[in-house]
Amino acid sequence: FGIYSLKMNQKEFVFIFAVNQQEAIQFYRDTFFANPLNCHEYPLDFQIDRGDAAISFREMRKEFLNLPAIAGFYERESY
């Protein structure tokens, strides 16, 4: 499995745990009834802030029983 960032629009992204990129894209289509603008794999050891602490995608994966699954959303700041 891996973690994939799928671009929803110019500012919003969703992270999806999936076996491969094709499964992540299909899960996105089935969930949001649209195609992602792009899809990129991230390293499982990449850390993100969650609440007051940082967590790696590898650690976060242990919280999910089934794949594919949405790990979370990210919104890019406007400048």
PDB file of N, CA and C in Angstrom:
ATOM      1  N   PHE A   1       0.842  -1.188   0.000  1.00  0.00           N
ATOM      2  CA  PHE A   1       0.000   0.000   0.000  1.00  0.00           C
ATOM      3  C   PHE A   1       0.875   1.234   0.000  1.00  0.00           C
ATOM      4  N   GLY A   2       0.258   2.366  -0.329  1.00  0.00           N
ATOM      5  CA  GLY A   2       0.961   3.637  -0.328  1.00  0.00           C
ATOM      6  C   GLY A   2      -0.002   4.745   0.044  1.00  0.00           C
ATOM      7  N   ILE A   3       0.518   5.958   0.091  1.00  0.00           N
ATOM      8  CA  ILE A   3      -0.318   7.132   0.352  1.00  0.00           C
ATOM      9  C   ILE A   3      -0.214   8.039  -0.861  1.00  0.00           C
ATOM     10  N   TYR A   4      -1.362   8.507  -1.334  1.00  0.00           N
ATOM     11  CA  TYR A   4      -1.425   9.302  -2.556  1.00  0.00           C
ATOM     12  C   TYR A   4      -2.132  10.620  -2.282  1.00  0.00           C
ATOM     13  N   SER A   5      -1.585  11.691  -2.837  1.00  0.00           N
ATOM     14  CA  SER A   5      -2.200  13.009  -2.764  1.00  0.00           C
ATOM     15  C   SER A   5      -2.913  13.258  -4.086  1.00  0.00           C
ATOM     16  N   LEU A   6      -4.217  13.464  -4.018  1.00  0.00           N
ATOM     17  CA  LEU A   6      -5.013  13.718  -5.219  1.00  0.00           C
ATOM     18  C   LEU A   6      -5.545  15.140  -5.152  1.00  0.00           C
ATOM     19  N   LYS A   7      -5.277  15.899  -6.204  1.00  0.00           N
ATOM     20  CA  LYS A   7      -5.650  17.311  -6.253  1.00  0.00           C
ATOM     21  C   LYS A   7      -7.115  17.440  -6.641  1.00  0.00           C
ATOM     22  N   MET A   8      -7.902  18.084  -5.759  1.00  0.00           N
ATOM     23  CA  MET A   8      -9.330  18.254  -5.976  1.00  0.00           C
ATOM     24  C   MET A   8      -9.615  19.522  -6.774  1.00  0.00           C
ATOM     25  N   ASN A   9      -8.887  20.589  -6.467  1.00  0.00           N
ATOM     26  CA  ASN A   9      -8.996  21.877  -7.171  1.00  0.00           C
ATOM     27  C   ASN A   9      -7.692  22.623  -6.921  1.00  0.00           C
ATOM     28  N   GLN A  10      -7.658  23.915  -7.215  1.00  0.00           N
ATOM     29  CA  GLN A  10      -6.394  24.650  -7.111  1.00  0.00           C
ATOM     30  C   GLN A  10      -5.864  24.753  -5.686  1.00  0.00           C
ATOM     31  N   LYS A  11      -6.722  24.566  -4.683  1.00  0.00           N
ATOM     32  CA  LYS A  11      -6.298  24.726  -3.289  1.00  0.00           C
ATOM     33  C   LYS A  11      -6.457  23.490  -2.426  1.00  0.00           C
ATOM     34  N   GLU A  12      -7.277  22.522  -2.841  1.00  0.00           N
ATOM     35  CA  GLU A  12      -7.615  21.403  -1.960  1.00  0.00           C
ATOM     36  C   GLU A  12      -7.091  20.070  -2.483  1.00  0.00           C
ATOM     37  N   PHE A  13      -6.602  19.267  -1.526  1.00  0.00           N
ATOM     38  CA  PHE A  13      -6.060  17.950  -1.827  1.00  0.00           C
ATOM     39  C   PHE A  13      -6.640  16.948  -0.841  1.00  0.00           C
ATOM     40  N   VAL A  14      -6.733  15.692  -1.266  1.00  0.00           N
ATOM     41  CA  VAL A  14      -7.137  14.616  -0.369  1.00  0.00           C
ATOM     42  C   VAL A  14      -6.037  13.566  -0.398  1.00  0.00           C
ATOM     43  N   PHE A  15      -5.716  13.029   0.785  1.00  0.00           N
ATOM     44  CA  PHE A  15      -4.746  11.948   0.900  1.00  0.00           C
ATOM     45  C   PHE A  15      -5.501  10.633   1.010  1.00  0.00           C
ATOM     46  N   ILE A  16      -5.133   9.674   0.160  1.00  0.00           N
ATOM     47  CA  ILE A  16      -5.810   8.377   0.125  1.00  0.00           C
ATOM     48  C   ILE A  16      -4.789   7.261   0.266  1.00  0.00           C
ATOM     49  N   PHE A  17      -5.042   6.350   1.220  1.00  0.00           N
ATOM     50  CA  PHE A  17      -4.270   5.116   1.310  1.00  0.00           C
ATOM     51  C   PHE A  17      -4.839   4.141   0.292  1.00  0.00           C
ATOM     52  N   ALA A  18      -3.971   3.544  -0.534  1.00  0.00           N
ATOM     53  CA  ALA A  18      -4.427   2.587  -1.542  1.00  0.00           C
ATOM     54  C   ALA A  18      -3.273   1.655  -1.893  1.00  0.00           C
ATOM     55  N   VAL A  19      -3.608   0.543  -2.546  1.00  0.00           N
ATOM     56  CA  VAL A  19      -2.601  -0.428  -2.959  1.00  0.00           C
ATOM     57  C   VAL A  19      -1.690   0.162  -4.030  1.00  0.00           C
ATOM     58  N   ASN A  20      -2.279   0.955  -4.944  1.00  0.00           N
ATOM     59  CA  ASN A  20      -1.483   1.580  -6.007  1.00  0.00           C
ATOM     60  C   ASN A  20      -2.185   2.852  -6.482  1.00  0.00           C
ATOM     61  N   GLN A  21      -1.542   3.557  -7.409  1.00  0.00           N
ATOM     62  CA  GLN A  21      -2.071   4.824  -7.901  1.00  0.00           C
ATOM     63  C   GLN A  21      -3.422   4.635  -8.588  1.00  0.00           C
ATOM     64  N   GLN A  22      -3.567   3.576  -9.365  1.00  0.00           N
ATOM     65  CA  GLN A  22      -4.827   3.340 -10.073  1.00  0.00           C
ATOM     66  C   GLN A  22      -5.984   3.142  -9.094  1.00  0.00           C
ATOM     67  N   GLU A  23      -5.727   2.408  -7.998  1.00  0.00           N
ATOM     68  CA  GLU A  23      -6.775   2.193  -7.006  1.00  0.00           C
ATOM     69  C   GLU A  23      -7.138   3.513  -6.311  1.00  0.00           C
ATOM     70  N   ALA A  24      -6.142   4.350  -6.041  1.00  0.00           N
ATOM     71  CA  ALA A  24      -6.404   5.646  -5.407  1.00  0.00           C
ATOM     72  C   ALA A  24      -7.291   6.509  -6.300  1.00  0.00           C
ATOM     73  N   ILE A  25      -6.977   6.548  -7.590  1.00  0.00           N
ATOM     74  CA  ILE A  25      -7.758   7.355  -8.535  1.00  0.00           C
ATOM     75  C   ILE A  25      -9.181   6.817  -8.648  1.00  0.00           C
ATOM     76  N   GLN A  26      -9.341   5.502  -8.725  1.00  0.00           N
ATOM     77  CA  GLN A  26     -10.682   4.924  -8.831  1.00  0.00           C
ATOM     78  C   GLN A  26     -11.494   5.183  -7.569  1.00  0.00           C
ATOM     79  N   PHE A  27     -10.848   5.077  -6.404  1.00  0.00           N
ATOM     80  CA  PHE A  27     -11.538   5.362  -5.140  1.00  0.00           C
ATOM     81  C   PHE A  27     -11.986   6.830  -5.100  1.00  0.00           C
ATOM     82  N   TYR A  28     -11.128   7.723  -5.578  1.00  0.00           N
ATOM     83  CA  TYR A  28     -11.480   9.145  -5.665  1.00  0.00           C
ATOM     84  C   TYR A  28     -12.712   9.322  -6.551  1.00  0.00           C
ATOM     85  N   ARG A  29     -12.691   8.709  -7.729  1.00  0.00           N
ATOM     86  CA  ARG A  29     -13.833   8.819  -8.658  1.00  0.00           C
ATOM     87  C   ARG A  29     -15.118   8.297  -8.023  1.00  0.00           C
ATOM     88  N   ASP A  30     -15.023   7.154  -7.347  1.00  0.00           N
ATOM     89  CA  ASP A  30     -16.204   6.546  -6.722  1.00  0.00           C
ATOM     90  C   ASP A  30     -16.729   7.378  -5.555  1.00  0.00           C
ATOM     91  N   THR A  31     -15.831   8.080  -4.877  1.00  0.00           N
ATOM     92  CA  THR A  31     -16.207   8.867  -3.700  1.00  0.00           C
ATOM     93  C   THR A  31     -16.714  10.260  -4.056  1.00  0.00           C
ATOM     94  N   PHE A  32     -16.025  10.936  -4.975  1.00  0.00           N
ATOM     95  CA  PHE A  32     -16.322  12.339  -5.278  1.00  0.00           C
ATOM     96  C   PHE A  32     -17.007  12.549  -6.631  1.00  0.00           C
ATOM     97  N   PHE A  33     -17.215  11.483  -7.388  1.00  0.00           N
ATOM     98  CA  PHE A  33     -17.900  11.541  -8.689  1.00  0.00           C
ATOM     99  C   PHE A  33     -17.244  12.544  -9.630  1.00  0.00           C
ATOM    100  N   ALA A  34     -15.908  12.563  -9.620  1.00  0.00           N
ATOM    101  CA  ALA A  34     -15.124  13.447 -10.481  1.00  0.00           C
ATOM    102  C   ALA A  34     -13.735  12.849 -10.627  1.00  0.00           C
ATOM    103  N   ASN A  35     -12.978  13.365 -11.576  1.00  0.00           N
ATOM    104  CA  ASN A  35     -11.595  12.940 -11.738  1.00  0.00           C
ATOM    105  C   ASN A  35     -10.677  13.891 -10.979  1.00  0.00           C
ATOM    106  N   PRO A  36      -9.635  13.381 -10.334  1.00  0.00           N
ATOM    107  CA  PRO A  36      -8.680  14.286  -9.694  1.00  0.00           C
ATOM    108  C   PRO A  36      -7.878  15.033 -10.756  1.00  0.00           C
ATOM    109  N   LEU A  37      -7.370  16.220 -10.396  1.00  0.00           N
ATOM    110  CA  LEU A  37      -6.545  16.983 -11.325  1.00  0.00           C
ATOM    111  C   LEU A  37      -5.177  16.333 -11.495  1.00  0.00           C
ATOM    112  N   ASN A  38      -4.678  15.690 -10.430  1.00  0.00           N
ATOM    113  CA  ASN A  38      -3.456  14.903 -10.521  1.00  0.00           C
ATOM    114  C   ASN A  38      -3.381  13.957  -9.330  1.00  0.00           C
ATOM    115  N   CYS A  39      -2.380  13.092  -9.336  1.00  0.00           N
ATOM    116  CA  CYS A  39      -2.202  12.109  -8.275  1.00  0.00           C
ATOM    117  C   CYS A  39      -0.713  11.859  -8.101  1.00  0.00           C
ATOM    118  N   HIS A  40      -0.218  12.054  -6.867  1.00  0.00           N
ATOM    119  CA  HIS A  40       1.198  11.846  -6.582  1.00  0.00           C
ATOM    120  C   HIS A  40       1.358  10.977  -5.340  1.00  0.00           C
ATOM    121  N   GLU A  41       2.287  10.046  -5.406  1.00  0.00           N
ATOM    122  CA  GLU A  41       2.585   9.212  -4.238  1.00  0.00           C
ATOM    123  C   GLU A  41       3.512   9.965  -3.300  1.00  0.00           C
ATOM    124  N   TYR A  42       3.258   9.848  -1.997  1.00  0.00           N
ATOM    125  CA  TYR A  42       4.111  10.442  -0.966  1.00  0.00           C
ATOM    126  C   TYR A  42       4.837   9.318  -0.235  1.00  0.00           C
ATOM    127  N   PRO A  43       6.000   9.594   0.336  1.00  0.00           N
ATOM    128  CA  PRO A  43       6.682   8.581   1.155  1.00  0.00           C
ATOM    129  C   PRO A  43       5.871   8.301   2.425  1.00  0.00           C
ATOM    130  N   LEU A  44       5.820   7.062   2.843  1.00  0.00           N
ATOM    131  CA  LEU A  44       5.065   6.720   4.045  1.00  0.00           C
ATOM    132  C   LEU A  44       5.669   7.352   5.294  1.00  0.00           C
ATOM    133  N   ASP A  45       6.946   7.676   5.258  1.00  0.00           N
ATOM    134  CA  ASP A  45       7.586   8.300   6.414  1.00  0.00           C
ATOM    135  C   ASP A  45       7.420   9.817   6.441  1.00  0.00           C
ATOM    136  N   PHE A  46       6.725  10.390   5.443  1.00  0.00           N
ATOM    137  CA  PHE A  46       6.433  11.827   5.422  1.00  0.00           C
ATOM    138  C   PHE A  46       5.555  12.158   6.617  1.00  0.00           C
ATOM    139  N   GLN A  47       5.910  13.216   7.347  1.00  0.00           N
ATOM    140  CA  GLN A  47       5.141  13.589   8.528  1.00  0.00           C
ATOM    141  C   GLN A  47       4.271  14.805   8.241  1.00  0.00           C
ATOM    142  N   ILE A  48       3.080  14.775   8.818  1.00  0.00           N
ATOM    143  CA  ILE A  48       2.159  15.911   8.723  1.00  0.00           C
ATOM    144  C   ILE A  48       1.752  16.304  10.134  1.00  0.00           C
ATOM    145  N   ASP A  49       1.322  17.536  10.288  1.00  0.00           N
ATOM    146  CA  ASP A  49       0.829  17.995  11.581  1.00  0.00           C
ATOM    147  C   ASP A  49      -0.616  17.550  11.745  1.00  0.00           C
ATOM    148  N   ARG A  50      -0.892  17.001  12.912  1.00  0.00           N
ATOM    149  CA  ARG A  50      -2.265  16.610  13.257  1.00  0.00           C
ATOM    150  C   ARG A  50      -2.487  17.035  14.696  1.00  0.00           C
ATOM    151  N   GLY A  51      -3.318  18.036  14.867  1.00  0.00           N
ATOM    152  CA  GLY A  51      -3.505  18.581  16.209  1.00  0.00           C
ATOM    153  C   GLY A  51      -2.220  19.249  16.670  1.00  0.00           C
ATOM    154  N   ASP A  52      -1.745  18.881  17.851  1.00  0.00           N
ATOM    155  CA  ASP A  52      -0.537  19.476  18.407  1.00  0.00           C
ATOM    156  C   ASP A  52       0.714  18.651  18.137  1.00  0.00           C
ATOM    157  N   ALA A  53       0.594  17.595  17.363  1.00  0.00           N
ATOM    158  CA  ALA A  53       1.735  16.706  17.141  1.00  0.00           C
ATOM    159  C   ALA A  53       1.884  16.377  15.663  1.00  0.00           C
ATOM    160  N   ALA A  54       3.024  15.822  15.328  1.00  0.00           N
ATOM    161  CA  ALA A  54       3.266  15.345  13.961  1.00  0.00           C
ATOM    162  C   ALA A  54       3.100  13.833  13.942  1.00  0.00           C
ATOM    163  N   ILE A  55       2.628  13.323  12.805  1.00  0.00           N
ATOM    164  CA  ILE A  55       2.454  11.879  12.646  1.00  0.00           C
ATOM    165  C   ILE A  55       2.862  11.516  11.222  1.00  0.00           C
ATOM    166  N   SER A  56       3.505  10.367  11.078  1.00  0.00           N
ATOM    167  CA  SER A  56       3.868   9.902   9.739  1.00  0.00           C
ATOM    168  C   SER A  56       2.688   9.152   9.135  1.00  0.00           C
ATOM    169  N   PHE A  57       2.663   9.094   7.819  1.00  0.00           N
ATOM    170  CA  PHE A  57       1.610   8.320   7.164  1.00  0.00           C
ATOM    171  C   PHE A  57       1.716   6.844   7.547  1.00  0.00           C
ATOM    172  N   ARG A  58       2.942   6.363   7.776  1.00  0.00           N
ATOM    173  CA  ARG A  58       3.130   4.964   8.194  1.00  0.00           C
ATOM    174  C   ARG A  58       2.415   4.700   9.521  1.00  0.00           C
ATOM    175  N   GLU A  59       2.564   5.618  10.477  1.00  0.00           N
ATOM    176  CA  GLU A  59       1.889   5.465  11.766  1.00  0.00           C
ATOM    177  C   GLU A  59       0.376   5.617  11.618  1.00  0.00           C
ATOM    178  N   MET A  60      -0.045   6.575  10.799  1.00  0.00           N
ATOM    179  CA  MET A  60      -1.475   6.816  10.591  1.00  0.00           C
ATOM    180  C   MET A  60      -2.151   5.605   9.966  1.00  0.00           C
ATOM    181  N   ARG A  61      -1.443   4.892   9.109  1.00  0.00           N
ATOM    182  CA  ARG A  61      -2.009   3.726   8.411  1.00  0.00           C
ATOM    183  C   ARG A  61      -2.523   2.690   9.391  1.00  0.00           C
ATOM    184  N   LYS A  62      -1.910   2.589  10.561  1.00  0.00           N
ATOM    185  CA  LYS A  62      -2.311   1.601  11.574  1.00  0.00           C
ATOM    186  C   LYS A  62      -3.711   1.863  12.111  1.00  0.00           C
ATOM    187  N   GLU A  63      -4.244   3.063  11.865  1.00  0.00           N
ATOM    188  CA  GLU A  63      -5.581   3.424  12.350  1.00  0.00           C
ATOM    189  C   GLU A  63      -6.696   2.947  11.419  1.00  0.00           C
ATOM    190  N   PHE A  64      -6.333   2.445  10.239  1.00  0.00           N
ATOM    191  CA  PHE A  64      -7.330   2.058   9.245  1.00  0.00           C
ATOM    192  C   PHE A  64      -7.382   0.538   9.090  1.00  0.00           C
ATOM    193  N   LEU A  65      -8.583  -0.011   9.086  1.00  0.00           N
ATOM    194  CA  LEU A  65      -8.758  -1.450   8.932  1.00  0.00           C
ATOM    195  C   LEU A  65      -8.904  -1.848   7.472  1.00  0.00           C
ATOM    196  N   ASN A  66      -9.470  -0.968   6.663  1.00  0.00           N
ATOM    197  CA  ASN A  66      -9.746  -1.298   5.266  1.00  0.00           C
ATOM    198  C   ASN A  66      -9.095  -0.297   4.319  1.00  0.00           C
ATOM    199  N   LEU A  67      -8.675  -0.801   3.170  1.00  0.00           N
ATOM    200  CA  LEU A  67      -8.137   0.039   2.094  1.00  0.00           C
ATOM    201  C   LEU A  67      -8.989  -0.162   0.864  1.00  0.00           C
ATOM    202  N   PRO A  68      -9.116   0.821   0.008  1.00  0.00           N
ATOM    203  CA  PRO A  68      -8.587   2.176   0.157  1.00  0.00           C
ATOM    204  C   PRO A  68      -9.347   2.967   1.218  1.00  0.00           C
ATOM    205  N   ALA A  69      -8.711   4.053   1.685  1.00  0.00           N
ATOM    206  CA  ALA A  69      -9.323   4.883   2.717  1.00  0.00           C
ATOM    207  C   ALA A  69      -8.794   6.314   2.611  1.00  0.00           C
ATOM    208  N   ILE A  70      -9.642   7.249   2.988  1.00  0.00           N
ATOM    209  CA  ILE A  70      -9.226   8.658   3.019  1.00  0.00           C
ATOM    210  C   ILE A  70      -8.475   8.908   4.317  1.00  0.00           C
ATOM    211  N   ALA A  71      -7.241   9.395   4.199  1.00  0.00           N
ATOM    212  CA  ALA A  71      -6.425   9.694   5.371  1.00  0.00           C
ATOM    213  C   ALA A  71      -6.670  11.108   5.872  1.00  0.00           C
ATOM    214  N   GLY A  72      -7.046  12.015   4.969  1.00  0.00           N
ATOM    215  CA  GLY A  72      -7.297  13.385   5.380  1.00  0.00           C
ATOM    216  C   GLY A  72      -7.289  14.340   4.208  1.00  0.00           C
ATOM    217  N   PHE A  73      -7.533  15.596   4.519  1.00  0.00           N
ATOM    218  CA  PHE A  73      -7.593  16.647   3.516  1.00  0.00           C
ATOM    219  C   PHE A  73      -6.563  17.722   3.847  1.00  0.00           C
ATOM    220  N   TYR A  74      -6.129  18.425   2.814  1.00  0.00           N
ATOM    221  CA  TYR A  74      -5.185  19.525   2.989  1.00  0.00           C
ATOM    222  C   TYR A  74      -5.639  20.684   2.115  1.00  0.00           C
ATOM    223  N   GLU A  75      -5.611  21.892   2.672  1.00  0.00           N
ATOM    224  CA  GLU A  75      -5.945  23.080   1.903  1.00  0.00           C
ATOM    225  C   GLU A  75      -4.737  23.998   1.874  1.00  0.00           C
ATOM    226  N   ARG A  76      -4.286  24.323   0.670  1.00  0.00           N
ATOM    227  CA  ARG A  76      -3.142  25.198   0.484  1.00  0.00           C
ATOM    228  C   ARG A  76      -3.540  26.637   0.821  1.00  0.00           C
ATOM    229  N   GLU A  77      -2.657  27.336   1.479  1.00  0.00           N
ATOM    230  CA  GLU A  77      -2.899  28.742   1.813  1.00  0.00           C
ATOM    231  C   GLU A  77      -2.833  29.592   0.555  1.00  0.00           C
ATOM    232  N   SER A  78      -3.626  30.647   0.505  1.00  0.00           N
ATOM    233  CA  SER A  78      -3.572  31.608  -0.604  1.00  0.00           C
ATOM    234  C   SER A  78      -2.581  32.708  -0.260  1.00  0.00           C
ATOM    235  N   TYR A  79      -1.841  33.129  -1.268  1.00  0.00           N
ATOM    236  CA  TYR A  79      -0.860  34.200  -1.067  1.00  0.00           C
ATOM    237  C   TYR A  79      -1.223  35.396  -1.898  1.00  0.00           C
TER     238      TYR A  79
END
